[in-house]
Amino acid sequence: MNNSIKQDFWLNLLDIIAIFLWSLLLFKYWITGELNLLIHPNYFSLVLITSIIFLLLTIAKIIQLFNYYQKNHNFHNYTNNNQHSNLLPKGWASSILIFVAILGLIIKPMVLSSQTAMQRGVTDTLPPTTLETQSFLTQTSPEKRSQSGAVRSLIEWVRTLNAYPEPDTYTGQPANITGFVVHLDHLPENYIYLSRFVLTCCAVDAYPVGILVELPKSRSNFPVDSWLEVQGIMKTETLPPVDSSQNRKQKDKRQLVLQAKEVKTIPTPKNPYAY
Amino acid sequence: MNQISSAFTLFTSLLVEAMPFLLIGVLLSSSLIFFLDENKLITKLPKNPFLGAIIGSIFGFFFPVCECGNVPVARRFLLKGLPTSVAVSFLFAAPTINPIVLWSTYVAFRGQPEIVWLRVIFSLTIAITIGCIFSLQSDPRPLLKPRLAKRLTALIEGQKEEKNINIKEYSLLQSGSFILGEKGKPIKMTQSLLDDTDNNSLSLWQKWDLFINNVQYELRELGGILILGSAIAASIQVFVPREIILNLGQGTITSIVAMMILAAVVSICSTVDSFFILSFASTFTTASLVAFLVFGPMIDIKSIGLMLSIFKPRMILYLTAIAAQLTFIFTLSYSYFY
């Protein structure tokens, strides 16, 4: 083997490793359920299929490579793709792919936190990318509903509020919602913003929505990012809007607030996002 | 630490969502090796420049290639004597007007279908306009690189030796069958294989090999760029303060200009660029998102690099200027009227 054939062999090998590692990585995300933290469930099967095709590609490539080094000395002319105009220098693209795949195999994706929520801006309206409600059936199971008398999940509350924004309509209604804690500094000590991310495509467009909760005691008992299940009664309060900040002072407005009767800390759900 | 970890999560989320679409795009464009008889297709094309521009721009449906695949195909079109308008409008429309790109755009913007429509309409209009402009130049040779022009001259005069090289050498639908920086030397890559054969006379087994190699090549190169692009998108989202992005993204003009520059720099493949831009969907105006989706597939660092293998720099400058102006005017008037 002369040098350029040798180099060719190594570049091919690098590609094979890259494709195989990506197959592995996608499969790992699928089998461990970590896909829940990354993309919308509609596309789970696409990821699995991609992982399988990558694996098949790896096998096909190994067979090809083996065949040609065994039988065909013309191999160099045949598979030398490296003269193509590459944007990245030789071997870089596959090295980057390998590097990222290894990182992905080692590092677990994390649940988006209140920090991300603040970065994206908390509001009480739905984002433009969010789909309109497809059906008005609630996602809460009937068993759960009958226990507390509460019908809507947090997301359904936000959707309903977007459709009929008048807070007084809901006064006195029972509610039982789960979400993670966001502290908003411009609100009184005993208020938290119970939030969830809505996903339309993937974590990149995850958008925080939420409802204000009035706690019986100071919010310092409930650290940021802890997950809570809050039961209570809806009421109307006049408070600064959730999206006002120090730079952008806004007038107080009447808002729907959940007056908490019972607050339970719960573990982070396996599927923390809403769709 | 938390910041880095959340940036990494966003980064992987982009990659995981984009990878299947990248793979489908690559598989389809590579499978053309099996299915498409390019020579036959070309004989059926209209010679009328205006019709040619329209046909050329909807060709993407039959050549589902993204920016890296379309340049070699356009180059072969020119070498086979097709009107400039067909080649140029194909070059500009194919990366957007094809089934996979439309599907991925729809997936990313299910909540805003107008983005999909605007992307199609603006891209088509721009591609056809540019095609028509260049149809005034019936002889493409002054626009081309001298080496390519010479080959075309030879082709036109029917010099047999030259012709053999021209036609046979480029008869593969393979994105890589040309080189950027090789001084005066055409590619050797498939020459030994194809000296006396055409793509269609290859055995199935040989085609399979070419298919696998092409998939490998495109996956590697486009995947590498996808990773770099995703890293940029995720870092901007996490590390750049929200106030700065909002200020930039809410201005009508600044947002469009910012997005066009971003599109040109990031060079992300058109099958997955809608996922990339999704990370800006809540902070940037709709018009600017469309500007990104329309302009990016036409002009970016990567495609300019590739186009240098066909056109003179002056010609690329014209193309860039026209495409940029049209994108700007269209998206600006959209944001003005709606």
mmCIF file of C-alpha atoms in Angstrom, chain A:
data_model
loop_
_atom_site.group_PDB
_atom_site.id
_atom_site.type_symbol
_atom_site.label_atom_id
_atom_site.label_comp_id
_atom_site.label_asym_id
_atom_site.label_seq_id
_atom_site.Cartn_x
_atom_site.Cartn_y
_atom_site.Cartn_z
ATOM 1 C CA MET A 1 0.000 0.000 0.000
ATOM 2 C CA ASN A 2 1.397 3.338 -0.908
ATOM 3 C CA ASN A 3 0.836 6.381 1.233
ATOM 4 C CA SER A 4 -2.175 7.877 -0.445
ATOM 5 C CA ILE A 5 -4.032 4.569 -0.386
ATOM 6 C CA LYS A 6 -3.171 4.258 3.269
ATOM 7 C CA GLN A 7 -4.457 7.726 3.966
ATOM 8 C CA ASP A 8 -7.575 6.868 2.036
ATOM 9 C CA PHE A 9 -8.116 3.826 4.148
ATOM 10 C CA TRP A 10 -7.868 5.822 7.362
ATOM 11 C CA LEU A 11 -10.224 8.507 6.120
ATOM 12 C CA ASN A 12 -12.749 5.858 5.175
ATOM 13 C CA LEU A 13 -12.356 4.234 8.552
ATOM 14 C CA LEU A 14 -12.936 7.584 10.246
ATOM 15 C CA ASP A 15 -16.180 7.976 8.315
ATOM 16 C CA ILE A 16 -17.329 4.501 9.276
ATOM 17 C CA ILE A 17 -16.652 5.175 12.941
ATOM 18 C CA ALA A 18 -18.507 8.479 12.727
ATOM 19 C CA ILE A 19 -21.597 6.944 11.142
ATOM 20 C CA PHE A 20 -21.587 4.042 13.594
ATOM 21 C CA LEU A 21 -21.275 6.311 16.633
ATOM 22 C CA TRP A 22 -24.177 8.404 15.406
ATOM 23 C CA SER A 23 -26.267 5.291 14.971
ATOM 24 C CA LEU A 24 -25.398 4.370 18.537
ATOM 25 C CA LEU A 25 -26.122 7.841 19.869
ATOM 26 C CA LEU A 26 -29.560 8.105 18.264
ATOM 27 C CA PHE A 27 -30.411 4.628 19.480
ATOM 28 C CA LYS A 28 -29.336 5.527 22.999
ATOM 29 C CA TYR A 29 -31.565 8.600 23.000
ATOM 30 C CA TRP A 30 -34.451 6.486 21.795
ATOM 31 C CA ILE A 31 -34.056 3.552 24.155
ATOM 32 C CA THR A 32 -33.393 5.637 27.292
ATOM 33 C CA GLY A 33 -36.323 7.949 26.639
ATOM 34 C CA GLU A 34 -33.972 10.930 26.610
ATOM 35 C CA LEU A 35 -35.581 11.863 23.309
ATOM 36 C CA ASN A 36 -38.383 13.255 25.452
ATOM 37 C CA LEU A 37 -36.020 16.000 26.521
ATOM 38 C CA LEU A 38 -34.955 16.791 22.978
ATOM 39 C CA ILE A 39 -37.746 16.609 20.417
ATOM 40 C CA HIS A 40 -41.479 16.345 19.882
ATOM 41 C CA PRO A 41 -42.780 12.734 20.157
ATOM 42 C CA ASN A 42 -44.067 12.857 16.575
ATOM 43 C CA TYR A 43 -40.509 12.433 15.337
ATOM 44 C CA PHE A 44 -39.351 9.653 17.643
ATOM 45 C CA SER A 45 -39.817 6.996 14.985
ATOM 46 C CA LEU A 46 -37.852 9.050 12.457
ATOM 47 C CA VAL A 47 -34.918 9.047 14.852
ATOM 48 C CA LEU A 48 -35.113 5.285 15.335
ATOM 49 C CA ILE A 49 -35.264 4.685 11.583
ATOM 50 C CA THR A 50 -32.297 6.999 11.075
ATOM 51 C CA SER A 51 -30.343 5.078 13.662
ATOM 52 C CA ILE A 52 -31.103 1.794 11.877
ATOM 53 C CA ILE A 53 -30.152 3.195 8.471
ATOM 54 C CA PHE A 54 -26.876 4.496 9.884
ATOM 55 C CA LEU A 55 -26.160 1.027 11.184
ATOM 56 C CA LEU A 56 -26.930 -0.549 7.798
ATOM 57 C CA LEU A 57 -24.741 2.049 6.143
ATOM 58 C CA THR A 58 -21.903 1.181 8.497
ATOM 59 C CA ILE A 59 -22.218 -2.478 7.595
ATOM 60 C CA ALA A 60 -22.438 -1.757 3.855
ATOM 61 C CA LYS A 61 -19.381 0.442 4.028
ATOM 62 C CA ILE A 62 -17.357 -2.130 5.948
ATOM 63 C CA ILE A 63 -18.242 -4.800 3.390
ATOM 64 C CA GLN A 64 -17.290 -2.469 0.569
ATOM 65 C CA LEU A 65 -14.002 -1.508 2.131
ATOM 66 C CA PHE A 66 -13.162 -5.124 2.868
ATOM 67 C CA ASN A 67 -14.030 -6.246 -0.666
ATOM 68 C CA TYR A 68 -11.906 -3.681 -2.339
ATOM 69 C CA TYR A 69 -8.824 -4.075 -0.267
ATOM 70 C CA GLN A 70 -9.096 -7.780 -0.804
ATOM 71 C CA LYS A 71 -9.767 -7.920 -4.511
ATOM 72 C CA ASN A 72 -9.465 -4.649 -6.251
ATOM 73 C CA HIS A 73 -6.320 -2.623 -6.571
ATOM 74 C CA ASN A 74 -8.185 0.030 -8.397
ATOM 75 C CA PHE A 75 -9.802 0.948 -5.135
ATOM 76 C CA HIS A 76 -8.120 4.286 -4.872
ATOM 77 C CA ASN A 77 -9.652 5.564 -8.070
ATOM 78 C CA TYR A 78 -12.952 4.159 -7.138
ATOM 79 C CA THR A 79 -13.702 5.541 -3.754
ATOM 80 C CA ASN A 80 -11.460 8.509 -3.490
ATOM 81 C CA ASN A 81 -14.013 11.132 -2.696
ATOM 82 C CA ASN A 82 -11.589 13.293 -0.896
ATOM 83 C CA GLN A 83 -10.780 15.398 -3.875
ATOM 84 C CA HIS A 84 -14.267 16.796 -3.769
ATOM 85 C CA SER A 85 -14.515 20.378 -2.850
ATOM 86 C CA ASN A 86 -14.768 20.158 0.879
ATOM 87 C CA LEU A 87 -15.616 23.141 2.935
ATOM 88 C CA LEU A 88 -13.722 21.699 5.847
ATOM 89 C CA PRO A 89 -10.187 20.352 5.596
ATOM 90 C CA LYS A 90 -9.750 16.603 5.014
ATOM 91 C CA GLY A 91 -10.811 14.468 7.928
ATOM 92 C CA TRP A 92 -12.213 17.371 9.918
ATOM 93 C CA ALA A 93 -15.855 16.759 9.199
ATOM 94 C CA SER A 94 -15.708 13.145 10.327
ATOM 95 C CA SER A 95 -13.622 14.075 13.372
ATOM 96 C CA ILE A 96 -16.210 16.644 14.402
ATOM 97 C CA LEU A 97 -18.979 14.091 13.941
ATOM 98 C CA ILE A 98 -17.099 11.566 16.068
ATOM 99 C CA PHE A 99 -16.285 14.103 18.761
ATOM 100 C CA VAL A 100 -19.881 15.272 19.105
ATOM 101 C CA ALA A 101 -21.233 11.723 19.091
ATOM 102 C CA ILE A 102 -18.904 10.781 21.948
ATOM 103 C CA LEU A 103 -19.898 13.882 23.901
ATOM 104 C CA GLY A 104 -23.525 12.978 23.341
ATOM 105 C CA LEU A 105 -22.966 9.442 24.555
ATOM 106 C CA ILE A 106 -21.327 10.708 27.742
ATOM 107 C CA ILE A 107 -23.353 13.787 28.631
ATOM 108 C CA LYS A 108 -27.000 13.437 29.472
ATOM 109 C CA PRO A 109 -29.345 16.063 28.073
ATOM 110 C CA MET A 110 -30.852 18.145 30.834
ATOM 111 C CA VAL A 111 -34.346 19.351 31.472
ATOM 112 C CA LEU A 112 -34.622 22.984 30.454
ATOM 113 C CA SER A 113 -34.638 25.128 33.557
ATOM 114 C CA SER A 114 -36.043 28.397 34.784
ATOM 115 C CA GLN A 115 -32.887 30.084 33.554
ATOM 116 C CA THR A 116 -33.828 29.181 29.997
ATOM 117 C CA ALA A 117 -37.353 30.304 30.738
ATOM 118 C CA MET A 118 -36.120 33.733 31.816
ATOM 119 C CA GLN A 119 -33.828 33.937 28.798
ATOM 120 C CA ARG A 120 -36.732 33.234 26.473
ATOM 121 C CA GLY A 121 -39.011 35.542 28.375
ATOM 122 C CA VAL A 122 -41.988 34.433 30.409
ATOM 123 C CA THR A 123 -45.341 35.671 29.187
ATOM 124 C CA ASP A 124 -48.889 34.655 29.677
ATOM 125 C CA THR A 125 -49.561 34.283 25.973
ATOM 126 C CA LEU A 126 -48.862 31.345 23.715
ATOM 127 C CA PRO A 127 -45.923 31.610 21.319
ATOM 128 C CA PRO A 128 -46.469 32.051 17.578
ATOM 129 C CA THR A 129 -45.067 28.612 16.815
ATOM 130 C CA THR A 130 -47.521 26.842 19.079
ATOM 131 C CA LEU A 131 -50.332 25.109 17.336
ATOM 132 C CA GLU A 132 -53.853 26.108 17.970
ATOM 133 C CA THR A 133 -55.700 23.638 20.079
ATOM 134 C CA GLN A 134 -56.652 20.699 17.922
ATOM 135 C CA SER A 135 -59.265 19.356 20.239
ATOM 136 C CA PHE A 136 -60.966 20.562 23.332
ATOM 137 C CA LEU A 137 -60.803 17.227 25.056
ATOM 138 C CA THR A 138 -58.724 17.506 28.167
ATOM 139 C CA GLN A 139 -55.541 15.558 28.645
ATOM 140 C CA THR A 140 -56.242 14.818 32.281
ATOM 141 C CA SER A 141 -57.515 11.311 32.863
ATOM 142 C CA PRO A 142 -61.059 10.975 34.237
ATOM 143 C CA GLU A 143 -59.915 9.234 37.425
ATOM 144 C CA LYS A 144 -57.682 12.096 38.376
ATOM 145 C CA ARG A 145 -60.330 14.615 37.513
ATOM 146 C CA SER A 146 -62.949 13.170 39.823
ATOM 147 C CA GLN A 147 -60.598 13.245 42.798
ATOM 148 C CA SER A 148 -60.010 16.960 42.837
ATOM 149 C CA GLY A 149 -62.771 18.313 40.696
ATOM 150 C CA ALA A 150 -60.099 20.061 38.622
ATOM 151 C CA VAL A 151 -60.360 19.546 34.902
ATOM 152 C CA ARG A 152 -57.498 21.300 33.165
ATOM 153 C CA SER A 153 -53.754 20.775 33.098
ATOM 154 C CA LEU A 154 -51.476 23.805 33.279
ATOM 155 C CA ILE A 155 -51.181 24.005 29.506
ATOM 156 C CA GLU A 156 -54.915 23.708 29.084
ATOM 157 C CA TRP A 157 -55.387 26.554 31.528
ATOM 158 C CA VAL A 158 -53.035 28.717 29.512
ATOM 159 C CA ARG A 159 -54.787 27.783 26.272
ATOM 160 C CA THR A 160 -58.193 28.515 27.733
ATOM 161 C CA LEU A 161 -56.945 31.822 29.080
ATOM 162 C CA ASN A 162 -55.637 32.712 25.638
ATOM 163 C CA ALA A 163 -59.025 32.059 24.143
ATOM 164 C CA TYR A 164 -61.072 33.800 26.853
ATOM 165 C CA PRO A 165 -58.731 36.157 28.697
ATOM 166 C CA GLU A 166 -61.185 37.619 31.238
ATOM 167 C CA PRO A 167 -59.867 36.332 34.598
ATOM 168 C CA ASP A 168 -63.130 36.804 36.472
ATOM 169 C CA THR A 169 -64.689 34.036 34.385
ATOM 170 C CA TYR A 170 -62.644 31.479 36.255
ATOM 171 C CA THR A 171 -62.879 32.781 39.793
ATOM 172 C CA GLY A 172 -63.784 30.045 42.220
ATOM 173 C CA GLN A 173 -62.902 27.174 39.897
ATOM 174 C CA PRO A 174 -60.777 24.413 41.404
ATOM 175 C CA ALA A 175 -57.444 23.636 39.771
ATOM 176 C CA ASN A 176 -54.745 21.058 40.125
ATOM 177 C CA ILE A 177 -51.636 21.757 38.084
ATOM 178 C CA THR A 178 -48.017 20.662 37.940
ATOM 179 C CA GLY A 179 -44.986 22.567 36.743
ATOM 180 C CA PHE A 180 -41.608 23.896 37.779
ATOM 181 C CA VAL A 181 -40.969 26.933 39.928
ATOM 182 C CA VAL A 182 -39.833 30.245 38.493
ATOM 183 C CA HIS A 183 -39.233 33.160 40.860
ATOM 184 C CA LEU A 184 -40.193 36.533 39.460
ATOM 185 C CA ASP A 185 -38.476 39.254 41.460
ATOM 186 C CA HIS A 186 -40.987 41.955 40.688
ATOM 187 C CA LEU A 187 -43.850 40.020 42.299
ATOM 188 C CA PRO A 188 -44.608 39.879 46.045
ATOM 189 C CA GLU A 189 -42.717 37.380 48.218
ATOM 190 C CA ASN A 190 -45.458 34.788 48.331
ATOM 191 C CA TYR A 191 -45.915 34.434 44.570
ATOM 192 C CA ILE A 192 -44.325 31.988 42.201
ATOM 193 C CA TYR A 193 -44.772 31.417 38.518
ATOM 194 C CA LEU A 194 -45.557 27.753 37.956
ATOM 195 C CA SER A 195 -44.277 27.033 34.485
ATOM 196 C CA ARG A 196 -43.929 24.381 31.820
ATOM 197 C CA PHE A 197 -42.268 24.363 28.437
ATOM 198 C CA VAL A 198 -44.353 23.830 25.319
ATOM 199 C CA LEU A 199 -42.615 22.013 22.481
ATOM 200 C CA THR A 200 -43.636 22.213 18.824
ATOM 201 C CA CYS A 201 -40.571 20.749 17.191
ATOM 202 C CA CYS A 202 -37.597 20.387 19.478
ATOM 203 C CA ALA A 203 -36.054 21.831 22.622
ATOM 204 C CA VAL A 204 -34.799 24.771 20.614
ATOM 205 C CA ASP A 205 -38.285 26.166 20.259
ATOM 206 C CA ALA A 206 -39.464 25.135 23.723
ATOM 207 C CA TYR A 207 -41.456 28.030 25.028
ATOM 208 C CA PRO A 208 -42.270 28.667 28.674
ATOM 209 C CA VAL A 209 -45.874 29.250 29.688
ATOM 210 C CA GLY A 210 -47.286 29.325 33.174
ATOM 211 C CA ILE A 211 -49.709 30.495 35.792
ATOM 212 C CA LEU A 212 -49.151 32.652 38.861
ATOM 213 C CA VAL A 213 -49.560 30.844 42.166
ATOM 214 C CA GLU A 214 -50.156 32.528 45.502
ATOM 215 C CA LEU A 215 -48.497 30.485 48.215
ATOM 216 C CA PRO A 216 -49.522 30.386 51.848
ATOM 217 C CA LYS A 217 -45.935 31.235 52.848
ATOM 218 C CA SER A 218 -42.795 32.764 51.349
ATOM 219 C CA ARG A 219 -41.541 31.352 48.030
ATOM 220 C CA SER A 220 -38.106 30.758 49.551
ATOM 221 C CA ASN A 221 -39.492 27.411 50.733
ATOM 222 C CA PHE A 222 -39.799 26.365 47.122
ATOM 223 C CA PRO A 223 -36.479 26.713 45.333
ATOM 224 C CA VAL A 224 -36.266 27.601 41.661
ATOM 225 C CA ASP A 225 -36.656 24.637 39.270
ATOM 226 C CA SER A 226 -38.258 22.329 41.818
ATOM 227 C CA TRP A 227 -41.369 20.601 40.512
ATOM 228 C CA LEU A 228 -44.644 21.160 42.339
ATOM 229 C CA GLU A 229 -48.155 19.867 42.221
ATOM 230 C CA VAL A 230 -50.432 22.665 43.351
ATOM 231 C CA GLN A 231 -54.082 22.305 44.294
ATOM 232 C CA GLY A 232 -56.230 25.311 44.892
ATOM 233 C CA ILE A 233 -58.890 27.726 43.789
ATOM 234 C CA MET A 234 -58.619 30.285 41.024
ATOM 235 C CA LYS A 235 -59.049 33.964 41.863
ATOM 236 C CA THR A 236 -58.300 37.362 40.376
ATOM 237 C CA GLU A 237 -55.560 39.671 41.673
ATOM 238 C CA THR A 238 -54.129 42.987 40.490
ATOM 239 C CA LEU A 239 -50.399 42.486 40.047
ATOM 240 C CA PRO A 240 -47.540 43.639 37.809
ATOM 241 C CA PRO A 241 -47.640 41.650 34.530
ATOM 242 C CA VAL A 242 -45.328 38.637 34.448
ATOM 243 C CA ASP A 243 -43.297 39.946 31.528
ATOM 244 C CA SER A 244 -42.429 43.295 33.046
ATOM 245 C CA SER A 245 -38.853 43.714 34.207
ATOM 246 C CA GLN A 246 -36.646 46.360 35.727
ATOM 247 C CA ASN A 247 -35.991 47.936 32.349
ATOM 248 C CA ARG A 248 -39.559 47.774 31.258
ATOM 249 C CA LYS A 249 -41.963 48.798 34.019
ATOM 250 C CA GLN A 250 -45.569 48.171 33.187
ATOM 251 C CA LYS A 251 -48.838 48.981 34.833
ATOM 252 C CA ASP A 252 -50.389 46.454 37.147
ATOM 253 C CA LYS A 253 -53.199 44.454 35.644
ATOM 254 C CA ARG A 254 -55.848 42.057 36.768
ATOM 255 C CA GLN A 255 -54.658 38.518 36.436
ATOM 256 C CA LEU A 256 -55.761 35.012 37.141
ATOM 257 C CA VAL A 257 -53.964 33.599 40.150
ATOM 258 C CA LEU A 258 -54.127 30.146 41.656
ATOM 259 C CA GLN A 259 -54.547 30.397 45.410
ATOM 260 C CA ALA A 260 -52.747 27.322 46.670
ATOM 261 C CA LYS A 261 -54.362 25.126 49.282
ATOM 262 C CA GLU A 262 -52.038 22.209 49.006
ATOM 263 C CA VAL A 263 -48.524 22.265 47.576
ATOM 264 C CA LYS A 264 -46.657 19.025 46.988
ATOM 265 C CA THR A 265 -43.064 18.731 45.810
ATOM 266 C CA ILE A 266 -42.859 16.051 43.144
ATOM 267 C CA PRO A 267 -39.911 14.505 41.290
ATOM 268 C CA THR A 268 -39.115 15.867 37.827
ATOM 269 C CA PRO A 269 -41.426 13.984 35.466
ATOM 270 C CA LYS A 270 -39.856 11.698 32.878
ATOM 271 C CA ASN A 271 -41.537 13.746 30.230
ATOM 272 C CA PRO A 272 -41.367 17.318 31.490
ATOM 273 C CA TYR A 273 -42.631 19.088 28.389
ATOM 274 C CA ALA A 274 -46.091 19.706 27.077
ATOM 275 C CA TYR A 275 -47.083 19.662 23.424
#
